[in-house]
Each structure stands twice: as structure tokens, then as C-alpha cells.
Amino acid sequence: MRRAAVSVVSNMAEGSGRQSDRELARFLRIARGSVCEVQCQLLLSRDLGYLQFDRWTILDADCREVSMMLNALIRSFALKTQASQPDP
């Protein structure tokens, strides 16, 4: 779970270092996948009894919020990329 969580911010950092909106959007999508991994591992932890339901609820809400922020960023770069494309 720690590796997946670290992967979220690491992919965001790597994407921003690529100095290309297209590459940044690609790494943001990878980061979003890592958020899904964290959510899966949280579910497993809850279902196996390692995590109490009330704590899972808070952590799951945090994951959903991060995922929504990543989605918004990805959309903004997609719109920016489309706007910079020349019309045929």
C-alpha cells in the first residue's frame, strides 16, 4: 500500500519533469491507476479485518478526492492539447 501511495506522487513528479503537457497527462493517468491500487488494497484490508470500517471510510473518501483532482488535471491538459491542435 505504501508503494502504491508513493507511486501516485512519484508519477506526478516524473510527468512534470518531462516538460510536455502530453507526457504530464500520461503520467497523471498512471498516478490515477496507482490511486486505484491503493483503493483496492484498502478494500482488502477492510475485508480481511486489518482496517476498521470507519477508518476505511475516511481513507476511501481521501482516495476518491485525489482521483477526482487527477481527473480534473487530466481533462485540463486534454483540453489544452486539443486547443493547440491546428484545425484540418
Short mmCIF file of N, CA, C and O in Angstrom, two decimals:
data_model
loop_
_atom_site.label_atom_id
_atom_site.label_comp_id
_atom_site.label_asym_id
_atom_site.label_seq_id
_atom_site.Cartn_x
_atom_site.Cartn_y
_atom_site.Cartn_z
N MET A 1 0.83 -1.18 0.00
CA MET A 1 0.00 0.00 0.00
C MET A 1 0.88 1.26 0.00
O MET A 1 0.58 2.22 -0.70
N ARG A 2 1.96 1.21 0.75
CA ARG A 2 2.87 2.36 0.77
C ARG A 2 3.49 2.60 -0.59
O ARG A 2 3.63 3.74 -1.03
N ARG A 3 3.88 1.53 -1.25
CA ARG A 3 4.49 1.66 -2.57
C ARG A 3 3.51 2.30 -3.56
O ARG A 3 3.90 3.15 -4.36
N ALA A 4 2.26 1.85 -3.53
CA ALA A 4 1.26 2.41 -4.44
C ALA A 4 1.02 3.88 -4.12
O ALA A 4 0.88 4.71 -5.03
N ALA A 5 0.97 4.23 -2.84
CA ALA A 5 0.75 5.63 -2.45
C ALA A 5 1.92 6.51 -2.88
O ALA A 5 1.73 7.61 -3.40
N VAL A 6 3.12 6.01 -2.71
CA VAL A 6 4.31 6.77 -3.13
C VAL A 6 4.33 6.88 -4.66
O VAL A 6 4.76 7.90 -5.21
N SER A 7 3.85 5.86 -5.34
CA SER A 7 3.81 5.87 -6.79
C SER A 7 2.93 7.00 -7.33
O SER A 7 3.21 7.56 -8.39
N VAL A 8 1.88 7.36 -6.61
CA VAL A 8 1.00 8.45 -7.04
C VAL A 8 1.81 9.73 -7.21
O VAL A 8 1.86 10.33 -8.29
N VAL A 9 2.45 10.16 -6.14
CA VAL A 9 3.18 11.44 -6.20
C VAL A 9 4.44 11.32 -7.06
O VAL A 9 4.84 12.29 -7.71
N SER A 10 5.05 10.15 -7.09
CA SER A 10 6.25 9.97 -7.90
C SER A 10 5.94 10.11 -9.38
O SER A 10 6.69 10.74 -10.13
N ASN A 11 4.82 9.55 -9.83
CA ASN A 11 4.44 9.69 -11.23
C ASN A 11 4.05 11.11 -11.57
O ASN A 11 4.34 11.59 -12.67
N MET A 12 3.43 11.80 -10.64
CA MET A 12 3.10 13.21 -10.87
C MET A 12 4.39 14.02 -11.04
O MET A 12 4.50 14.86 -11.94
N ALA A 13 5.36 13.77 -10.19
CA ALA A 13 6.64 14.48 -10.26
C ALA A 13 7.37 14.15 -11.55
O ALA A 13 7.91 15.04 -12.23
N GLU A 14 7.40 12.88 -11.91
CA GLU A 14 8.10 12.48 -13.14
C GLU A 14 7.44 13.13 -14.36
O GLU A 14 8.12 13.63 -15.25
N GLY A 15 6.12 13.13 -14.38
CA GLY A 15 5.41 13.75 -15.50
C GLY A 15 5.69 15.23 -15.63
O GLY A 15 5.87 15.75 -16.73
N SER A 16 5.75 15.91 -14.50
CA SER A 16 6.01 17.36 -14.56
C SER A 16 7.45 17.63 -15.01
O SER A 16 7.73 18.67 -15.60
N GLY A 17 8.33 16.69 -14.76
CA GLY A 17 9.72 16.86 -15.19
C GLY A 17 9.93 16.60 -16.67
O GLY A 17 10.99 16.92 -17.21
N ARG A 18 8.94 16.06 -17.34
CA ARG A 18 9.07 15.76 -18.77
C ARG A 18 8.90 17.00 -19.64
O ARG A 18 9.18 16.98 -20.82
N GLN A 19 8.40 18.08 -19.10
CA GLN A 19 8.26 19.37 -19.78
C GLN A 19 7.42 19.28 -21.05
O GLN A 19 7.68 19.95 -22.04
N SER A 20 6.39 18.44 -20.99
CA SER A 20 5.45 18.31 -22.09
C SER A 20 4.08 18.04 -21.49
O SER A 20 3.94 17.16 -20.64
N ASP A 21 3.09 18.79 -21.93
CA ASP A 21 1.74 18.58 -21.40
C ASP A 21 1.22 17.17 -21.70
O ASP A 21 0.56 16.57 -20.87
N ARG A 22 1.55 16.68 -22.86
CA ARG A 22 1.11 15.33 -23.24
C ARG A 22 1.72 14.28 -22.31
O ARG A 22 1.04 13.37 -21.86
N GLU A 23 3.00 14.40 -22.06
CA GLU A 23 3.68 13.47 -21.15
C GLU A 23 3.16 13.61 -19.72
O GLU A 23 2.97 12.62 -19.03
N LEU A 24 2.94 14.85 -19.29
CA LEU A 24 2.41 15.05 -17.95
C LEU A 24 1.05 14.39 -17.81
O LEU A 24 0.79 13.68 -16.83
N ALA A 25 0.19 14.55 -18.80
CA ALA A 25 -1.13 13.91 -18.77
C ALA A 25 -1.00 12.39 -18.70
O ALA A 25 -1.75 11.72 -17.98
N ARG A 26 -0.04 11.84 -19.44
CA ARG A 26 0.18 10.38 -19.42
C ARG A 26 0.57 9.92 -18.01
O ARG A 26 0.04 8.93 -17.50
N PHE A 27 1.47 10.64 -17.37
CA PHE A 27 1.90 10.26 -16.03
C PHE A 27 0.81 10.51 -14.99
O PHE A 27 0.74 9.80 -13.98
N LEU A 28 -0.04 11.49 -15.24
CA LEU A 28 -1.18 11.69 -14.34
C LEU A 28 -2.15 10.52 -14.42
O LEU A 28 -2.73 10.10 -13.40
N ARG A 29 -2.31 9.96 -15.61
CA ARG A 29 -3.17 8.77 -15.75
C ARG A 29 -2.55 7.57 -15.02
O ARG A 29 -3.26 6.76 -14.41
N ILE A 30 -1.24 7.46 -15.09
CA ILE A 30 -0.56 6.38 -14.36
C ILE A 30 -0.74 6.59 -12.85
O ILE A 30 -1.01 5.64 -12.11
N ALA A 31 -0.64 7.83 -12.40
CA ALA A 31 -0.85 8.15 -10.98
C ALA A 31 -2.27 7.78 -10.57
O ALA A 31 -2.48 7.24 -9.48
N ARG A 32 -3.24 8.06 -11.44
CA ARG A 32 -4.63 7.70 -11.14
C ARG A 32 -4.78 6.18 -10.99
O ARG A 32 -5.51 5.70 -10.13
N GLY A 33 -4.06 5.43 -11.79
CA GLY A 33 -4.06 3.97 -11.64
C GLY A 33 -3.50 3.54 -10.30
O GLY A 33 -4.00 2.59 -9.68
N SER A 34 -2.49 4.24 -9.83
CA SER A 34 -1.93 3.92 -8.51
C SER A 34 -2.91 4.24 -7.39
O SER A 34 -2.97 3.52 -6.39
N VAL A 35 -3.71 5.29 -7.58
CA VAL A 35 -4.77 5.58 -6.59
C VAL A 35 -5.76 4.41 -6.55
O VAL A 35 -6.19 3.99 -5.47
N CYS A 36 -6.08 3.85 -7.71
CA CYS A 36 -6.98 2.68 -7.76
C CYS A 36 -6.36 1.49 -7.03
O CYS A 36 -7.08 0.73 -6.36
N GLU A 37 -5.06 1.33 -7.15
CA GLU A 37 -4.37 0.26 -6.42
C GLU A 37 -4.52 0.46 -4.91
O GLU A 37 -4.79 -0.49 -4.18
N VAL A 38 -4.34 1.69 -4.46
CA VAL A 38 -4.48 1.98 -3.03
C VAL A 38 -5.90 1.66 -2.59
O VAL A 38 -6.11 1.03 -1.54
N GLN A 39 -6.90 2.06 -3.37
CA GLN A 39 -8.29 1.78 -3.02
C GLN A 39 -8.55 0.28 -2.93
O GLN A 39 -9.23 -0.18 -2.01
N CYS A 40 -8.00 -0.47 -3.85
CA CYS A 40 -8.15 -1.93 -3.82
C CYS A 40 -7.53 -2.52 -2.56
O CYS A 40 -8.13 -3.36 -1.89
N GLN A 41 -6.35 -2.04 -2.23
CA GLN A 41 -5.66 -2.56 -1.05
C GLN A 41 -6.38 -2.15 0.24
O GLN A 41 -6.40 -2.91 1.21
N LEU A 42 -6.99 -0.98 0.24
CA LEU A 42 -7.80 -0.57 1.39
C LEU A 42 -9.01 -1.47 1.55
O LEU A 42 -9.36 -1.87 2.67
N LEU A 43 -9.66 -1.80 0.44
CA LEU A 43 -10.80 -2.72 0.49
C LEU A 43 -10.40 -4.08 1.04
O LEU A 43 -11.10 -4.66 1.88
N LEU A 44 -9.28 -4.58 0.54
CA LEU A 44 -8.80 -5.87 1.04
C LEU A 44 -8.49 -5.80 2.54
O LEU A 44 -8.83 -6.72 3.29
N SER A 45 -7.86 -4.71 2.95
CA SER A 45 -7.54 -4.55 4.37
C SER A 45 -8.80 -4.52 5.22
O SER A 45 -8.85 -5.12 6.29
N ARG A 46 -9.82 -3.82 4.72
CA ARG A 46 -11.09 -3.77 5.44
C ARG A 46 -11.74 -5.16 5.50
O ARG A 46 -12.16 -5.63 6.55
N ASP A 47 -11.81 -5.81 4.34
CA ASP A 47 -12.49 -7.11 4.26
C ASP A 47 -11.77 -8.18 5.06
O ASP A 47 -12.42 -9.11 5.58
N LEU A 48 -10.46 -8.08 5.20
CA LEU A 48 -9.70 -9.07 5.96
C LEU A 48 -9.60 -8.74 7.44
O LEU A 48 -8.99 -9.47 8.21
N GLY A 49 -10.18 -7.61 7.82
CA GLY A 49 -10.22 -7.23 9.23
C GLY A 49 -9.01 -6.48 9.74
O GLY A 49 -8.84 -6.32 10.95
N TYR A 50 -8.16 -6.01 8.84
CA TYR A 50 -6.99 -5.23 9.26
C TYR A 50 -7.31 -3.75 9.44
O TYR A 50 -6.52 -3.02 10.01
N LEU A 51 -8.45 -3.33 8.92
CA LEU A 51 -8.82 -1.92 8.92
C LEU A 51 -10.28 -1.80 9.33
O LEU A 51 -11.14 -2.48 8.75
N GLN A 52 -10.54 -0.98 10.31
CA GLN A 52 -11.91 -0.78 10.77
C GLN A 52 -12.70 0.00 9.74
O GLN A 52 -12.14 0.85 9.02
N PHE A 53 -13.99 -0.27 9.69
CA PHE A 53 -14.86 0.33 8.68
C PHE A 53 -14.83 1.86 8.71
O PHE A 53 -14.74 2.50 7.66
N ASP A 54 -14.88 2.45 9.90
CA ASP A 54 -14.89 3.91 9.99
C ASP A 54 -13.60 4.52 9.46
O ASP A 54 -13.60 5.56 8.80
N ARG A 55 -12.48 3.87 9.70
CA ARG A 55 -11.19 4.35 9.18
C ARG A 55 -11.13 4.16 7.68
O ARG A 55 -10.63 5.03 6.95
N TRP A 56 -11.65 3.03 7.19
CA TRP A 56 -11.68 2.78 5.75
C TRP A 56 -12.51 3.85 5.04
O TRP A 56 -12.11 4.34 3.98
N THR A 57 -13.63 4.24 5.64
CA THR A 57 -14.50 5.24 5.04
C THR A 57 -13.74 6.55 4.81
O THR A 57 -13.84 7.17 3.74
N ILE A 58 -12.96 6.97 5.79
CA ILE A 58 -12.19 8.20 5.68
C ILE A 58 -11.12 8.07 4.60
O ILE A 58 -10.96 8.95 3.74
N LEU A 59 -10.38 6.97 4.62
CA LEU A 59 -9.30 6.77 3.65
C LEU A 59 -9.84 6.61 2.23
O LEU A 59 -9.26 7.13 1.27
N ASP A 60 -10.97 5.93 2.09
CA ASP A 60 -11.58 5.76 0.78
C ASP A 60 -12.04 7.11 0.23
O ASP A 60 -11.85 7.41 -0.96
N ALA A 61 -12.61 7.94 1.09
CA ALA A 61 -13.02 9.29 0.66
C ALA A 61 -11.81 10.11 0.22
O ALA A 61 -11.88 10.85 -0.77
N ASP A 62 -10.70 9.96 0.93
CA ASP A 62 -9.46 10.66 0.54
C ASP A 62 -9.01 10.20 -0.85
O ASP A 62 -8.61 11.03 -1.69
N CYS A 63 -9.05 8.90 -1.09
CA CYS A 63 -8.65 8.37 -2.40
C CYS A 63 -9.56 8.90 -3.50
O CYS A 63 -9.09 9.28 -4.58
N ARG A 64 -10.85 8.94 -3.23
CA ARG A 64 -11.80 9.45 -4.24
C ARG A 64 -11.52 10.92 -4.55
O ARG A 64 -11.58 11.34 -5.70
N GLU A 65 -11.18 11.68 -3.52
CA GLU A 65 -10.88 13.10 -3.72
C GLU A 65 -9.62 13.28 -4.57
O GLU A 65 -9.61 14.09 -5.51
N VAL A 66 -8.59 12.51 -4.27
CA VAL A 66 -7.35 12.58 -5.06
C VAL A 66 -7.63 12.17 -6.50
O VAL A 66 -7.16 12.80 -7.46
N SER A 67 -8.42 11.12 -6.67
CA SER A 67 -8.77 10.66 -8.01
C SER A 67 -9.53 11.73 -8.79
O SER A 67 -9.25 11.96 -9.98
N MET A 68 -10.45 12.41 -8.15
CA MET A 68 -11.20 13.48 -8.81
C MET A 68 -10.28 14.64 -9.20
O MET A 68 -10.41 15.23 -10.28
N MET A 69 -9.33 14.97 -8.33
CA MET A 69 -8.38 16.04 -8.65
C MET A 69 -7.51 15.65 -9.84
O MET A 69 -7.25 16.46 -10.73
N LEU A 70 -7.07 14.39 -9.87
CA LEU A 70 -6.28 13.92 -11.00
C LEU A 70 -7.10 13.94 -12.28
O LEU A 70 -6.60 14.35 -13.34
N ASN A 71 -8.37 13.51 -12.20
CA ASN A 71 -9.24 13.55 -13.37
C ASN A 71 -9.37 14.97 -13.92
O ASN A 71 -9.33 15.19 -15.13
N ALA A 72 -9.54 15.94 -13.03
CA ALA A 72 -9.66 17.33 -13.45
C ALA A 72 -8.38 17.82 -14.12
O ALA A 72 -8.44 18.51 -15.16
N LEU A 73 -7.25 17.46 -13.56
CA LEU A 73 -5.97 17.85 -14.17
C LEU A 73 -5.81 17.22 -15.55
O LEU A 73 -5.39 17.88 -16.50
N ILE A 74 -6.14 15.94 -15.64
CA ILE A 74 -6.01 15.22 -16.91
C ILE A 74 -6.92 15.88 -17.96
O ILE A 74 -6.51 16.11 -19.10
N ARG A 75 -8.15 16.20 -17.58
CA ARG A 75 -9.08 16.87 -18.50
C ARG A 75 -8.54 18.22 -18.95
O ARG A 75 -8.64 18.59 -20.12
N SER A 76 -7.97 18.97 -18.01
CA SER A 76 -7.46 20.29 -18.38
C SER A 76 -6.33 20.19 -19.39
O SER A 76 -6.24 21.01 -20.31
N PHE A 77 -5.48 19.19 -19.26
CA PHE A 77 -4.40 19.02 -20.23
C PHE A 77 -4.93 18.50 -21.55
O PHE A 77 -4.41 18.86 -22.61
N ALA A 78 -5.97 17.68 -21.52
CA ALA A 78 -6.57 17.18 -22.76
C ALA A 78 -7.20 18.35 -23.52
O ALA A 78 -7.04 18.46 -24.75
N LEU A 79 -7.89 19.24 -22.81
CA LEU A 79 -8.49 20.40 -23.46
C LEU A 79 -7.41 21.34 -24.01
O LEU A 79 -7.54 21.88 -25.10
N LYS A 80 -6.36 21.51 -23.24
CA LYS A 80 -5.26 22.38 -23.67
C LYS A 80 -4.59 21.82 -24.93
O LYS A 80 -4.27 22.56 -25.86
N THR A 81 -4.42 20.51 -24.97
CA THR A 81 -3.80 19.85 -26.12
C THR A 81 -4.70 19.98 -27.35
O THR A 81 -4.23 20.26 -28.44
N GLN A 82 -6.01 19.79 -27.15
CA GLN A 82 -6.95 19.92 -28.27
C GLN A 82 -6.98 21.34 -28.80
O GLN A 82 -7.06 21.56 -30.01
N ALA A 83 -6.90 22.31 -27.92
CA ALA A 83 -6.94 23.72 -28.32
C ALA A 83 -5.70 24.10 -29.12
O ALA A 83 -5.77 24.99 -29.98
N SER A 84 -4.59 23.45 -28.86
CA SER A 84 -3.35 23.80 -29.56
C SER A 84 -3.21 23.07 -30.89
O SER A 84 -2.30 23.35 -31.65
N GLN A 85 -4.12 22.11 -31.18
CA GLN A 85 -4.07 21.37 -32.44
C GLN A 85 -4.62 22.26 -33.56
O GLN A 85 -5.66 22.89 -33.40
N PRO A 86 -3.96 22.30 -34.69
CA PRO A 86 -4.50 23.09 -35.82
C PRO A 86 -5.74 22.41 -36.40
O PRO A 86 -5.85 21.18 -36.40
N ASP A 87 -6.68 23.22 -36.84
CA ASP A 87 -7.89 22.69 -37.46
C ASP A 87 -7.55 22.16 -38.84
O ASP A 87 -6.77 22.77 -39.57
N PRO A 88 -8.15 21.01 -39.22
CA PRO A 88 -7.86 20.44 -40.55
C PRO A 88 -8.50 21.23 -41.67
O PRO A 88 -9.35 21.96 -41.61
#
